[in-house]
Short mmCIF file of C-alpha atoms in Angstrom, two decimals:
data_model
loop_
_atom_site.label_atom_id
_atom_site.label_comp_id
_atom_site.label_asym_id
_atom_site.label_seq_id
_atom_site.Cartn_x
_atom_site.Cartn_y
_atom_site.Cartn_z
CA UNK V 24 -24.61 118.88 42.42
CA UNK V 25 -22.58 120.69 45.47
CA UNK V 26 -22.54 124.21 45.56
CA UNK V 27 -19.02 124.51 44.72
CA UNK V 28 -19.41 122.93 41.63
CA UNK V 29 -19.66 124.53 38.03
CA UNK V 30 -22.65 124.70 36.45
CA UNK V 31 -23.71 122.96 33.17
CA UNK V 32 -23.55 125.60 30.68
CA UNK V 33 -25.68 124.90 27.73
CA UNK V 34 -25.08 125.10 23.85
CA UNK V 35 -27.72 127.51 23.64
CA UNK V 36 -26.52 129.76 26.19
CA UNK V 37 -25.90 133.33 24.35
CA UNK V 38 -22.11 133.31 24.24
CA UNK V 39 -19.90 136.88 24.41
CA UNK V 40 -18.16 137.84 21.33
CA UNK V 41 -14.47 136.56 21.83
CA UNK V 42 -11.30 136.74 19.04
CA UNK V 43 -11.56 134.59 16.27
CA UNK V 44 -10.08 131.04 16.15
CA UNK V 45 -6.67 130.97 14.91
CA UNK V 46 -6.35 129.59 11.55
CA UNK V 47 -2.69 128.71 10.32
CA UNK V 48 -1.73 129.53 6.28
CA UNK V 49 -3.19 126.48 4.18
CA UNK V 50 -5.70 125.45 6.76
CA UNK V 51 -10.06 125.85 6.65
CA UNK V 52 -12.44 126.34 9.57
CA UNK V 53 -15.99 125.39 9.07
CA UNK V 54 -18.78 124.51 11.68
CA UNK V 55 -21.19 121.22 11.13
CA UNK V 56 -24.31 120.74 12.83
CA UNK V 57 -25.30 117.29 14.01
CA UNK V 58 -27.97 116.65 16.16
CA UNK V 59 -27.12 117.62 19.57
CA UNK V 60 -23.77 119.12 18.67
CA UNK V 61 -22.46 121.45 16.46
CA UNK V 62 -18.37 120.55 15.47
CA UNK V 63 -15.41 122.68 14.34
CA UNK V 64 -13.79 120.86 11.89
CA UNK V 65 -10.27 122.46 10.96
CA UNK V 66 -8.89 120.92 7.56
CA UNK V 67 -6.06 120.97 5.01
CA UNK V 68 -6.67 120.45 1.25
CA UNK V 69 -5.00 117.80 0.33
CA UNK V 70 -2.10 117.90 -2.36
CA UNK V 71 -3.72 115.82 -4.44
CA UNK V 72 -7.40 114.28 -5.56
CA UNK V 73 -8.12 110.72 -4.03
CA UNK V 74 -6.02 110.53 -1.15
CA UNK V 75 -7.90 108.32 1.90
CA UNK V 76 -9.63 110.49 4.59
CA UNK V 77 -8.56 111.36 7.73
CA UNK V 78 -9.50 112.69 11.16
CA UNK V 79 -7.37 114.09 13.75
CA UNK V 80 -8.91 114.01 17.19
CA UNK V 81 -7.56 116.43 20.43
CA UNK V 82 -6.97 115.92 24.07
CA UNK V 83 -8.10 117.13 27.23
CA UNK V 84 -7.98 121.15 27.43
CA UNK V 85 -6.62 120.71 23.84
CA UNK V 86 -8.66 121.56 20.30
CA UNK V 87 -8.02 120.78 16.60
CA UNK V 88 -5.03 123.18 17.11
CA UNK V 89 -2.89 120.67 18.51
CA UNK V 90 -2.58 118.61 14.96
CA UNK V 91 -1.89 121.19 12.84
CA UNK V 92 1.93 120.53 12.28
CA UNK V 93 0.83 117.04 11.72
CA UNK V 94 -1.76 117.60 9.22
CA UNK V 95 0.72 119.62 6.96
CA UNK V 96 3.22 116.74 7.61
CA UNK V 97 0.65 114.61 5.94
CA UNK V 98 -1.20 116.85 3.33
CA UNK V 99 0.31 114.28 0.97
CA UNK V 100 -0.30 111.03 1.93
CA UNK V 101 -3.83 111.65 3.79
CA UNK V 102 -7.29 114.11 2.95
CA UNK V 103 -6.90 115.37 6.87
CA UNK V 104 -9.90 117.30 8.93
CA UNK V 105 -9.47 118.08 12.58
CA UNK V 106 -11.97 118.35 15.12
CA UNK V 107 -12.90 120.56 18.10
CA UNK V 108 -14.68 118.47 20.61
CA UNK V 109 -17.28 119.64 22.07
CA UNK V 110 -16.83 122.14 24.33
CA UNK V 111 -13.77 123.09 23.37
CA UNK V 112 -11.48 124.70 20.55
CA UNK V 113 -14.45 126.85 18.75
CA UNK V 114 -16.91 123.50 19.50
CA UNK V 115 -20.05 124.82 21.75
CA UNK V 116 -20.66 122.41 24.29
CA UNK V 117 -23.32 119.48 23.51
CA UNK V 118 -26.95 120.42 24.15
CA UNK V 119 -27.03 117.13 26.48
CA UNK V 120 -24.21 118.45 28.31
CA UNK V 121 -22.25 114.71 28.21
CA UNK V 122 -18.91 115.01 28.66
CA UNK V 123 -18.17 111.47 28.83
CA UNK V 124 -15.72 109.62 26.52
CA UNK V 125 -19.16 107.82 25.84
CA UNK V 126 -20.35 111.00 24.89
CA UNK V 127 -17.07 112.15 23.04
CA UNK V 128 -17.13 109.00 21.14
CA UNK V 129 -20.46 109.42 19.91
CA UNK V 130 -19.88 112.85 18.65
CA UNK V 131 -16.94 111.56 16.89
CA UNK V 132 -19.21 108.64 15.22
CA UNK V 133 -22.06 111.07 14.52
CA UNK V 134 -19.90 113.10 12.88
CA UNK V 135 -18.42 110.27 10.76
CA UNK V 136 -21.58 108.56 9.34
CA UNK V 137 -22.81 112.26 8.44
CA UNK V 138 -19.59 113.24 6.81
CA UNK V 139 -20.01 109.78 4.92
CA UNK V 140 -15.77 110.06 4.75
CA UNK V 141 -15.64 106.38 6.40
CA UNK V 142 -13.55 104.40 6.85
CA UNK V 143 -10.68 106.88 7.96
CA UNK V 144 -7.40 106.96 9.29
CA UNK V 145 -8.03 108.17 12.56
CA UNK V 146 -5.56 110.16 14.71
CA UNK V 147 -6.53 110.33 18.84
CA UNK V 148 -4.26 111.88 21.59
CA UNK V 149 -4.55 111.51 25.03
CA UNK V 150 -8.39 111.88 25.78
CA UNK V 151 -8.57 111.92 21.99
CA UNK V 152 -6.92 108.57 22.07
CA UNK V 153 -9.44 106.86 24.58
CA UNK V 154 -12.23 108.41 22.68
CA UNK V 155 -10.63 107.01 19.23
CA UNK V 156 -10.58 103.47 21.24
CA UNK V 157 -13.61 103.65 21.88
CA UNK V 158 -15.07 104.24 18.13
CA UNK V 159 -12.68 101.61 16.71
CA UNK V 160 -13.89 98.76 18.79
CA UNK V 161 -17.30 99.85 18.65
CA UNK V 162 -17.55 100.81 14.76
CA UNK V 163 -14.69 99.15 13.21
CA UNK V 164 -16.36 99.87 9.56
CA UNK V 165 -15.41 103.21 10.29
CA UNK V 166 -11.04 103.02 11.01
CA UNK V 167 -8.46 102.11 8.34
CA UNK V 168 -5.90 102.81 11.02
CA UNK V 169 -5.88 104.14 14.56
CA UNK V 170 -2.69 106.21 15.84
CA UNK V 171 -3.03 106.79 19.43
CA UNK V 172 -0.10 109.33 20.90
CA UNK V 173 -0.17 109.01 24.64
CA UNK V 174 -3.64 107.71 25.25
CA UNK V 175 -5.54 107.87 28.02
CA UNK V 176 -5.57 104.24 28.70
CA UNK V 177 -6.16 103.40 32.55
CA UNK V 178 -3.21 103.38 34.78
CA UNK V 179 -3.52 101.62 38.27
CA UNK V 180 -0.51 104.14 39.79
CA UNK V 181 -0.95 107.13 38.18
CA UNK V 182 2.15 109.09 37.74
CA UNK V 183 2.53 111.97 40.59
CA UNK V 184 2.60 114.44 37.69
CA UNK V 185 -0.80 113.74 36.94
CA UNK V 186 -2.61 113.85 40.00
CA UNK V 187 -3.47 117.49 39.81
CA UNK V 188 -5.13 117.42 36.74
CA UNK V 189 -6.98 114.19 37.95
CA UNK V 190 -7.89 116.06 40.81
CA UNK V 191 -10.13 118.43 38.65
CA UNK V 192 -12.71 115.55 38.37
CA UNK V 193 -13.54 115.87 42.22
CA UNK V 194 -16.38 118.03 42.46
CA UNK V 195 -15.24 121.78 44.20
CA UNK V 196 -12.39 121.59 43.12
CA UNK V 197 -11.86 123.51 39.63
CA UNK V 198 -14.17 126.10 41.72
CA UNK V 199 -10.93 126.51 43.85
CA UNK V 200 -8.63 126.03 41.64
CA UNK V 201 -10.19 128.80 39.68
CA UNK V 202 -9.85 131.46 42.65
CA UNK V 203 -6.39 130.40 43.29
CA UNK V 204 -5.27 131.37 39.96
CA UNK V 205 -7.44 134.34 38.98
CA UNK V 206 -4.46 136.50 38.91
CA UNK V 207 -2.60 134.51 37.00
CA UNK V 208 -1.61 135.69 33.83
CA UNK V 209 -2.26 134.16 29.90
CA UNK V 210 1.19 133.61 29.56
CA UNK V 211 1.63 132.12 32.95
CA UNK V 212 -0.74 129.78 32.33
CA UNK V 213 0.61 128.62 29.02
CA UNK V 214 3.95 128.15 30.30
CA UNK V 215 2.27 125.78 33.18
CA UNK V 216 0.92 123.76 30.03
CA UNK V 217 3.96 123.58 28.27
CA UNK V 218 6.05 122.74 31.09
CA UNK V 219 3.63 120.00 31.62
CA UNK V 220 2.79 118.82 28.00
CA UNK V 221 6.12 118.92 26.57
CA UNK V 222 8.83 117.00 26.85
CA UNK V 223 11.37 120.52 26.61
CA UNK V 224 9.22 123.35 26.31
CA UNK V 225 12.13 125.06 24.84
CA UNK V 226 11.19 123.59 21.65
CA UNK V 227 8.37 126.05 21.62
CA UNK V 228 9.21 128.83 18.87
CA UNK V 229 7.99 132.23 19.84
CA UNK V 230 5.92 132.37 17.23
CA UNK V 231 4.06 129.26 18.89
CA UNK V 232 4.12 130.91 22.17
CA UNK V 233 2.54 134.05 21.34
CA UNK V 234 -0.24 131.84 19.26
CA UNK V 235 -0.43 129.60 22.63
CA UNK V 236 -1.37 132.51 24.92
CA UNK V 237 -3.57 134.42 22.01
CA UNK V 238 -5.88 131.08 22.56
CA UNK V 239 -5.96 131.06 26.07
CA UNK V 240 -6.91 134.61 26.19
CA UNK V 241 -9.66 133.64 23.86
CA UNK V 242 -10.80 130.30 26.04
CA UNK V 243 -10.54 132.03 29.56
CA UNK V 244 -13.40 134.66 27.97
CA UNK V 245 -15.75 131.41 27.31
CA UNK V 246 -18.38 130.57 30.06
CA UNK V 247 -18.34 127.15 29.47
CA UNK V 248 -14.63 126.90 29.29
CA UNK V 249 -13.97 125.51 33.21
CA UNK V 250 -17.21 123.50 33.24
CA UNK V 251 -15.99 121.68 29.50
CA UNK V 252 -12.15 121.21 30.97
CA UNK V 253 -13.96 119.66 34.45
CA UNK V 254 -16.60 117.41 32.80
CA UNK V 255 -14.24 115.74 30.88
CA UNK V 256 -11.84 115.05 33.19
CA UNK V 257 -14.10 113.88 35.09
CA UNK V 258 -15.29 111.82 32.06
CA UNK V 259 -11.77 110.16 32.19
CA UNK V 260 -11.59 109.19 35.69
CA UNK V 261 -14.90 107.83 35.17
CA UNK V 262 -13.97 105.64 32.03
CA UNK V 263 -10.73 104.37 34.19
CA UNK V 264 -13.38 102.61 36.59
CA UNK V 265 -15.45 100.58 34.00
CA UNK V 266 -14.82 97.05 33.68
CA UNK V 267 -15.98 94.34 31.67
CA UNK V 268 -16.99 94.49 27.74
CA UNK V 269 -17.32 98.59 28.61
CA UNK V 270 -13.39 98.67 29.79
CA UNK V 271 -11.20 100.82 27.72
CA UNK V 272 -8.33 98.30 28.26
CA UNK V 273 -11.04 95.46 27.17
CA UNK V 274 -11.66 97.73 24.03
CA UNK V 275 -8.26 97.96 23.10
CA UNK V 276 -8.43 93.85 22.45
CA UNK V 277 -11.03 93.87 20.14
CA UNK V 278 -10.06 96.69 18.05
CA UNK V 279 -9.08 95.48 14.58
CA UNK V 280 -7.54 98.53 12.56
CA UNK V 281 -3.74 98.61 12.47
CA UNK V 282 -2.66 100.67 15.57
CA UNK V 283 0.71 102.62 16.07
CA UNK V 284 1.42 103.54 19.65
CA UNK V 285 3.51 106.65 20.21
CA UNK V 286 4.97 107.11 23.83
CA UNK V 287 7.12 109.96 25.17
CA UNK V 288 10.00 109.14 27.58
CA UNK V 289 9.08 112.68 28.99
CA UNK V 290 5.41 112.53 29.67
CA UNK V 291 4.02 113.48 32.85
CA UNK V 292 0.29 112.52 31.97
CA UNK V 293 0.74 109.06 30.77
CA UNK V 294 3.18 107.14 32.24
CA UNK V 295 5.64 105.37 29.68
CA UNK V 296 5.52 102.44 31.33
CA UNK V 297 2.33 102.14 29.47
CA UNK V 298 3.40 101.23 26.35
CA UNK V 299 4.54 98.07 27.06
CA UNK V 300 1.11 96.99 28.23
CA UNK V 301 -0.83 98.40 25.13
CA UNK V 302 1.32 97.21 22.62
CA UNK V 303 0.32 93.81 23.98
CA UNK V 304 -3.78 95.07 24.20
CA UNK V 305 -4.01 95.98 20.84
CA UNK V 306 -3.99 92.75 18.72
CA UNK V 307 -2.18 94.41 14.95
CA UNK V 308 0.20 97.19 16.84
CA UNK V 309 3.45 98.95 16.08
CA UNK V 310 5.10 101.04 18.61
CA UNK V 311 7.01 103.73 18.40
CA UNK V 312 8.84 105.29 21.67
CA UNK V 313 10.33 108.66 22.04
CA UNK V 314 12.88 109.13 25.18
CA UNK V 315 12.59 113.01 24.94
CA UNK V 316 9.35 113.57 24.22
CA UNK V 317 6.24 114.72 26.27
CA UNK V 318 2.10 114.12 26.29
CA UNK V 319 2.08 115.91 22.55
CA UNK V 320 4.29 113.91 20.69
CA UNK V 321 2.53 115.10 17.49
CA UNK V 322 3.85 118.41 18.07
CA UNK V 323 6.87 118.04 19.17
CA UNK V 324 8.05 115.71 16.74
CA UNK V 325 5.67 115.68 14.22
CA UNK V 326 7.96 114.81 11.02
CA UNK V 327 9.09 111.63 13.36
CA UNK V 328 5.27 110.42 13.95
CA UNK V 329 4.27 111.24 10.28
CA UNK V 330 7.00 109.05 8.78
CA UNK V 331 6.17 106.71 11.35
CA UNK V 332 2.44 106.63 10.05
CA UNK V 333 3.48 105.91 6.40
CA UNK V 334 5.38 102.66 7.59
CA UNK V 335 2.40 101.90 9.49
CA UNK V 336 0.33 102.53 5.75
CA UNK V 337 2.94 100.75 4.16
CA UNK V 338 2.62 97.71 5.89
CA UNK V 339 -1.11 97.72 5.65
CA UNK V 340 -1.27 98.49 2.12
CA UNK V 341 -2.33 101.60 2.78
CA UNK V 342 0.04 103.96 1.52
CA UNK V 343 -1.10 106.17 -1.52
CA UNK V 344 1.42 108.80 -1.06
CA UNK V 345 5.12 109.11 -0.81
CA UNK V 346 6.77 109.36 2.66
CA UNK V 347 7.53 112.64 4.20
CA UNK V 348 11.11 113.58 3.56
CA UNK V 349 13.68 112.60 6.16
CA UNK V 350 14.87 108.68 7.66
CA UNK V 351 12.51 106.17 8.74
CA UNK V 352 11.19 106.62 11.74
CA UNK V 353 12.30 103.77 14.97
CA UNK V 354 9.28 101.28 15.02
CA UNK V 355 9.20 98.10 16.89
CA UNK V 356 6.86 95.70 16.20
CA UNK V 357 4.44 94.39 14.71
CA UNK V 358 3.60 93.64 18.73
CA UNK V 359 1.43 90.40 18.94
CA UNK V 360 -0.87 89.80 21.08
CA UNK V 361 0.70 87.63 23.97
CA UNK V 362 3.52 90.53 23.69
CA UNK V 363 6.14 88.18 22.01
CA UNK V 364 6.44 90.36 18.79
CA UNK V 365 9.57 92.83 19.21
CA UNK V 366 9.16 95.61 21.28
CA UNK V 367 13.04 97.05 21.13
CA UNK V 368 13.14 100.45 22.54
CA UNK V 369 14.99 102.34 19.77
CA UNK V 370 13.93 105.83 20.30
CA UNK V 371 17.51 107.03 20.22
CA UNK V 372 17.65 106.63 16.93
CA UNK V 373 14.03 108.61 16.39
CA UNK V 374 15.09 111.27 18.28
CA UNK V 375 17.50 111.79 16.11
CA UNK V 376 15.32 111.95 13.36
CA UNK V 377 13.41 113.71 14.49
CA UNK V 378 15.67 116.33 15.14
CA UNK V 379 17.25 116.08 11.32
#
């Protein structure tokens, strides 16, 4: 390991006492330990008895935070729990110290067969989303459905935009990056986020703002907080370099759970162009595409990806509940295989809905 590299900080490392974990109105925290790992699991009673289970999983630098607006969306048609991965949100990291998607995956799967909730819905975003590829091609008795928004699906030209966030996989660097930006405040950091996770940051209520930089005040006092952030990007680069039966792209094909896609026009992690190419990977897909959204589609337009989840239910046979009020959302597909199936670009017509 070079010099200028983080050190592994382990789950057992005594951890200082930081604020509390934000918990919005309707919402539970509760930690489960698994061997290795111990998980935060956020969740939302349901509105009802025997709805299907669901679980929502983050993205990189992200926590169980990130679904929240989602999960309310959907306290109706889905029993929803959230995780913090580990290492971040109010996770500890793993006692093996594996940040890989590998790693991520497992956690996910370990936390699955012990919850005994199989087969869910499952939710993924960006990291989230390779990590949710991952566990549907290699446990499809566990996924119903898979919803990936913006995954982190290998790209051969990554997108400018994401270069310096790439970058933090190289070892030294997050050690730099760190002394470059000590000064910087919680709210200038948060406003670097949202200026690169959303599609118009303006869509941020204050409310969301002030919770935003309350958590990053709380993160920035964690030891482990760079070391987590580092590992897994570094977890992602790695996973963009496998080939064969161990390829993400590879285990796209073979996953067999309905999939809806969601794509912002505005991200700046994943590049758009994308979607064409995984609507054509996974073999039972529906896409949805959103011009003016970013990397967090989820929460900027999260009444526009919940109604497109209940078509995606309804389809399958799935749906228990009623939809979420509001139109339909703009779905092309089903996508088939060879990409013949209809792939129409019609997120005019979701933006607009989503903005109803």
């Amino acid at each position: 390991m070079s010099s200028t590299e983080l050190p592994s900080v382990p789950a057992t490392t005594a951890l200082p006492k930081v604020a509390p974990v934000r918990v919005a109105d309707g919402e539970q925290l509760r930690s489960v330990g698994l061997p290795g790992i111990t998980l935060s699991v956020r969740s939302r009673p349901p509105a009802r008895e025997g709805l299907p289970p669901a679980l929502y999983v983050h993205g990189l630098g992200g926590s169980s935070q990130n679904w929240s607006a989602l999960m309310q969306q959907l306290e109706g048609v889905v029993d929803g729990e959230a995780i913090d991965l580990p290492g971040f949100g109010d996770s500890p990291p793993p006692d093996d110290g594996d940040y890989s998607v590998t790693g991520h995956a497992r956690a996910v799967i370990r936390f699955l067969d012990a919850a005994g909730r199989g087969p869910v819905h499952l939710f993924g975003n960006s990291l989230g989303g390779a990590v949710t590829t991952r566990v549907a091609a290699l446990r499809p008795d566990l996924v119903r459905t898979l919803t990936l928004v913006s995954p982190a699906l290998p790209e051969i030209r990554v997108q400018r935009t994401a270069v310096p966030t790439a970058l933090l996989a190289l070892p030294g660097v997050t050690a730099l990056f760190t002394r470059f930006t000590k000064e910087w405040s919680a709210e200038e950091r948060v406003r670097g986020v949202m200026a690169l996770c959303y599609g118009d940051p303006g869509r941020v209520t204050p409310e969301g703002f002030r919770n935003a930089v309350e958590e990053m005040e709380r993160r920035l006092q964690l030891p482990y907080f760079w070391d987590a952030l580092t590992r897994s990007a570094r977890g992602v680069v790695n996973a963009y370099t496998l080939g064969g039966q161990h390829g993400l792209w590879r285990q796209a094909e073979r996953v067999l759970a309905p999939t809806l896609l969601v794509y912002g026009g505005r991200d700046q992690l994943v590049g758009f162009r994308m979607a064409q190419r995984a609507a054509r990977a996974f073999r039972d897909s529906r896409l949805l595409t959103l011009p003016d959204a970013g990397h967090v589609a989820m929460m900027e337009y999260p009444d526009t990806v919940a109604r497109a989840f209940c078509e995606l239910l309804g389809e399958a046979g799935e749906l228990v509940g009623g939809f979420p009020a509001g139109k339909p959302a703009s779905v092309a597909g089903p996508a088939t295989p060879d990409g013949g199936g209809p792939l129409v670009d019609d997120g005019e017509a979701a933006a607009e809905s989503a903005g109803s």
